[in-house]
Amino acid sequence: MPWFVLYTQPRNEKKVTERLEKLGITAYCPMTIQVRQWSDRKKKVEVPLLNSYVFVQLAEANRKLVFEVPGIVRYLFWLGEPAIVRDEEIKTLQNWLAHDFAKLEVSALKPGDTIILKEGAFKNQEALIKTISKTKMQLVLTSLGLLVTLTTQVIDPELI
């Protein structure tokens, strides 16, 4: 069965995913952990990787069932047809989120360089370096059409 992309109301991704799963629909909302700071504390918070998007796997004939769930706005369309995400792209995203990129080392690279990733979830994928800073590096994964930001807590200045 294909994966379709749902557009949700802002900040409803988790709730929509839970409600869809209660209906027996396979749903996936990629989540990541971010450190958020309040005036009195810092806290790790689980947030959606793609704001307002949830992936659902169901048959074409059952596409209307998702609108029984509050918080769903519409399907995402591409060239007049519902956007379909391949199974291997969902698996790649899941594998990527399962890895810890805080141990990534950066050396002798500059924006504009093209690299081949040697390990991790995107092994053997070609990436274009968009930006590099002391704590972040943005990569454009050309084959998937994704912009990925790698963030680390501590980076040795010698590595940049």
mmCIF file of C-alpha atoms in Angstrom:
data_model
loop_
_atom_site.group_PDB
_atom_site.id
_atom_site.type_symbol
_atom_site.label_atom_id
_atom_site.label_comp_id
_atom_site.label_asym_id
_atom_site.label_seq_id
_atom_site.Cartn_x
_atom_site.Cartn_y
_atom_site.Cartn_z
ATOM 1 C CA MET A 1 0.000 0.000 0.000
ATOM 2 C CA PRO A 2 1.252 3.508 -0.728
ATOM 3 C CA TRP A 3 2.102 6.185 1.840
ATOM 4 C CA PHE A 4 0.156 9.433 1.480
ATOM 5 C CA VAL A 5 1.015 12.785 3.062
ATOM 6 C CA LEU A 6 -1.562 14.542 5.232
ATOM 7 C CA TYR A 7 -1.425 18.244 6.050
ATOM 8 C CA THR A 8 -2.616 18.883 9.613
ATOM 9 C CA GLN A 9 -3.571 21.907 11.630
ATOM 10 C CA PRO A 10 -0.549 23.471 13.365
ATOM 11 C CA ARG A 11 0.688 21.559 16.422
ATOM 12 C CA ASN A 12 -1.737 18.665 15.887
ATOM 13 C CA GLU A 13 0.683 16.112 14.423
ATOM 14 C CA LYS A 14 0.972 13.851 17.499
ATOM 15 C CA LYS A 15 -2.758 13.896 18.250
ATOM 16 C CA VAL A 16 -3.680 13.180 14.634
ATOM 17 C CA THR A 17 -1.227 10.260 14.514
ATOM 18 C CA GLU A 18 -2.655 8.761 17.715
ATOM 19 C CA ARG A 19 -6.263 9.161 16.526
ATOM 20 C CA LEU A 20 -5.496 7.602 13.128
ATOM 21 C CA GLU A 21 -3.855 4.613 14.802
ATOM 22 C CA LYS A 22 -6.949 4.162 17.021
ATOM 23 C CA LEU A 23 -8.975 3.869 13.793
ATOM 24 C CA GLY A 24 -6.610 1.130 12.611
ATOM 25 C CA ILE A 25 -4.830 3.292 10.020
ATOM 26 C CA THR A 26 -1.044 3.011 9.813
ATOM 27 C CA ALA A 27 0.292 6.512 10.521
ATOM 28 C CA TYR A 28 3.823 7.862 10.951
ATOM 29 C CA CYS A 29 4.878 11.226 12.280
ATOM 30 C CA PRO A 30 8.697 11.514 12.389
ATOM 31 C CA MET A 31 9.721 12.983 15.734
ATOM 32 C CA THR A 32 12.979 14.459 16.991
ATOM 33 C CA ILE A 33 14.225 15.624 20.391
ATOM 34 C CA GLN A 34 15.044 19.309 20.866
ATOM 35 C CA VAL A 35 16.247 21.201 23.898
ATOM 36 C CA ARG A 36 13.876 24.078 24.667
ATOM 37 C CA GLN A 37 14.712 26.819 27.113
ATOM 38 C CA TRP A 38 12.247 28.537 29.386
ATOM 39 C CA SER A 39 13.100 31.404 31.720
ATOM 40 C CA ASP A 40 13.740 29.022 34.623
ATOM 41 C CA ARG A 41 14.872 25.749 33.013
ATOM 42 C CA LYS A 42 15.853 23.759 29.948
ATOM 43 C CA LYS A 43 13.894 20.719 28.896
ATOM 44 C CA LYS A 44 14.162 18.065 26.184
ATOM 45 C CA VAL A 45 10.984 18.065 24.129
ATOM 46 C CA GLU A 46 9.836 15.668 21.406
ATOM 47 C CA VAL A 47 8.759 17.693 18.356
ATOM 48 C CA PRO A 48 7.702 16.739 14.822
ATOM 49 C CA LEU A 49 10.516 16.737 12.283
ATOM 50 C CA LEU A 50 8.135 18.008 9.582
ATOM 51 C CA ASN A 51 5.704 20.576 10.957
ATOM 52 C CA SER A 52 2.052 19.934 10.048
ATOM 53 C CA TYR A 53 2.736 16.704 8.111
ATOM 54 C CA VAL A 54 1.786 13.106 8.899
ATOM 55 C CA PHE A 55 2.303 10.075 6.647
ATOM 56 C CA VAL A 56 -0.479 7.484 6.330
ATOM 57 C CA GLN A 57 -0.392 4.086 4.677
ATOM 58 C CA LEU A 58 -3.712 2.969 3.273
ATOM 59 C CA ALA A 59 -5.422 1.839 0.104
ATOM 60 C CA GLU A 60 -6.537 4.445 -2.423
ATOM 61 C CA ALA A 61 -10.187 3.464 -1.867
ATOM 62 C CA ASN A 62 -9.913 4.218 1.882
ATOM 63 C CA ARG A 63 -8.437 7.709 1.547
ATOM 64 C CA LYS A 64 -11.621 9.431 2.785
ATOM 65 C CA LEU A 65 -11.515 7.603 6.148
ATOM 66 C CA VAL A 66 -8.847 9.964 7.515
ATOM 67 C CA PHE A 67 -11.242 12.915 7.517
ATOM 68 C CA GLU A 68 -13.112 11.322 10.444
ATOM 69 C CA VAL A 69 -10.176 12.488 12.576
ATOM 70 C CA PRO A 70 -10.232 16.104 13.775
ATOM 71 C CA GLY A 71 -7.109 18.132 12.989
ATOM 72 C CA ILE A 72 -6.609 16.993 9.398
ATOM 73 C CA VAL A 73 -6.776 19.755 6.800
ATOM 74 C CA ARG A 74 -6.165 17.953 3.506
ATOM 75 C CA TYR A 75 -3.932 15.609 1.551
ATOM 76 C CA LEU A 76 -0.762 16.981 0.002
ATOM 77 C CA PHE A 77 -0.975 16.958 -3.809
ATOM 78 C CA TRP A 78 1.716 16.878 -6.504
ATOM 79 C CA LEU A 79 0.792 17.619 -10.132
ATOM 80 C CA GLY A 80 -2.917 17.224 -9.424
ATOM 81 C CA GLU A 81 -2.523 13.783 -7.817
ATOM 82 C CA PRO A 82 -2.186 12.865 -4.127
ATOM 83 C CA ALA A 83 1.505 12.886 -3.204
ATOM 84 C CA ILE A 84 2.838 9.364 -2.677
ATOM 85 C CA VAL A 85 5.949 8.568 -0.663
ATOM 86 C CA ARG A 86 7.777 5.342 -1.430
ATOM 87 C CA ASP A 87 8.163 2.741 1.303
ATOM 88 C CA GLU A 88 11.978 2.890 1.126
ATOM 89 C CA GLU A 89 11.898 6.666 1.727
ATOM 90 C CA ILE A 90 9.866 6.174 4.918
ATOM 91 C CA LYS A 91 12.297 3.444 6.046
ATOM 92 C CA THR A 92 15.265 5.719 5.298
ATOM 93 C CA LEU A 93 13.687 8.464 7.401
ATOM 94 C CA GLN A 94 13.025 6.036 10.261
ATOM 95 C CA ASN A 95 16.607 4.709 10.117
ATOM 96 C CA TRP A 96 18.021 8.219 10.033
ATOM 97 C CA LEU A 97 16.052 9.251 13.127
ATOM 98 C CA ALA A 98 17.250 6.131 14.974
ATOM 99 C CA HIS A 99 20.901 7.285 14.750
ATOM 100 C CA ASP A 100 22.646 9.753 17.035
ATOM 101 C CA PHE A 101 24.418 12.366 14.944
ATOM 102 C CA ALA A 102 25.964 14.183 17.919
ATOM 103 C CA LYS A 103 29.210 12.271 17.292
ATOM 104 C CA LEU A 104 29.613 13.625 13.772
ATOM 105 C CA GLU A 105 33.047 15.038 13.021
ATOM 106 C CA VAL A 106 33.613 17.828 10.519
ATOM 107 C CA SER A 107 37.027 18.459 9.055
ATOM 108 C CA ALA A 108 38.324 20.335 6.013
ATOM 109 C CA LEU A 109 34.883 20.760 4.522
ATOM 110 C CA LYS A 110 33.377 23.963 3.173
ATOM 111 C CA PRO A 111 29.993 25.027 1.798
ATOM 112 C CA GLY A 112 29.523 23.878 -1.783
ATOM 113 C CA ASP A 113 31.464 20.622 -1.336
ATOM 114 C CA THR A 114 29.749 17.415 -2.402
ATOM 115 C CA ILE A 115 30.328 14.410 -0.171
ATOM 116 C CA ILE A 116 29.260 10.769 -0.017
ATOM 117 C CA LEU A 117 28.055 9.777 3.459
ATOM 118 C CA LYS A 118 30.071 6.775 4.629
ATOM 119 C CA GLU A 119 27.938 5.552 7.516
ATOM 120 C CA GLY A 120 24.620 5.939 9.301
ATOM 121 C CA ALA A 121 21.093 5.911 7.952
ATOM 122 C CA PHE A 122 22.040 7.749 4.760
ATOM 123 C CA LYS A 123 25.031 5.548 3.958
ATOM 124 C CA ASN A 124 26.243 5.931 0.344
ATOM 125 C CA GLN A 125 23.946 8.952 -0.221
ATOM 126 C CA GLU A 126 25.374 12.013 -1.974
ATOM 127 C CA ALA A 127 25.040 15.284 -0.064
ATOM 128 C CA LEU A 128 25.863 18.904 -0.851
ATOM 129 C CA ILE A 129 27.133 20.976 2.082
ATOM 130 C CA LYS A 130 25.011 24.111 2.312
ATOM 131 C CA THR A 131 26.352 25.735 5.521
ATOM 132 C CA ILE A 132 28.777 24.950 8.339
ATOM 133 C CA SER A 133 28.894 26.682 11.727
ATOM 134 C CA LYS A 134 30.345 25.778 15.110
ATOM 135 C CA THR A 135 27.363 23.655 16.123
ATOM 136 C CA LYS A 136 25.443 22.968 12.909
ATOM 137 C CA MET A 137 25.959 21.693 9.393
ATOM 138 C CA GLN A 138 23.266 21.756 6.723
ATOM 139 C CA LEU A 139 23.356 19.073 4.046
ATOM 140 C CA VAL A 140 21.201 18.828 0.946
ATOM 141 C CA LEU A 141 20.502 15.178 0.144
ATOM 142 C CA THR A 142 20.036 15.486 -3.597
ATOM 143 C CA SER A 143 18.531 12.049 -4.214
ATOM 144 C CA LEU A 144 15.817 12.555 -1.566
ATOM 145 C CA GLY A 145 15.357 16.298 -2.020
ATOM 146 C CA LEU A 146 15.849 16.918 1.702
ATOM 147 C CA LEU A 147 17.675 19.627 3.631
ATOM 148 C CA VAL A 148 19.134 18.024 6.751
ATOM 149 C CA THR A 149 20.569 20.020 9.644
ATOM 150 C CA LEU A 150 23.036 18.150 11.854
ATOM 151 C CA THR A 151 23.428 19.674 15.311
ATOM 152 C CA THR A 152 25.931 18.796 18.019
ATOM 153 C CA GLN A 153 26.326 19.992 21.591
ATOM 154 C CA VAL A 154 30.095 20.429 21.483
ATOM 155 C CA ILE A 155 32.317 20.852 18.453
ATOM 156 C CA ASP A 156 36.054 21.200 18.618
ATOM 157 C CA PRO A 157 36.964 24.420 16.731
ATOM 158 C CA GLU A 158 39.886 22.525 15.170
ATOM 159 C CA LEU A 159 37.400 20.372 13.256
ATOM 160 C CA ILE A 160 35.771 23.233 11.341
#
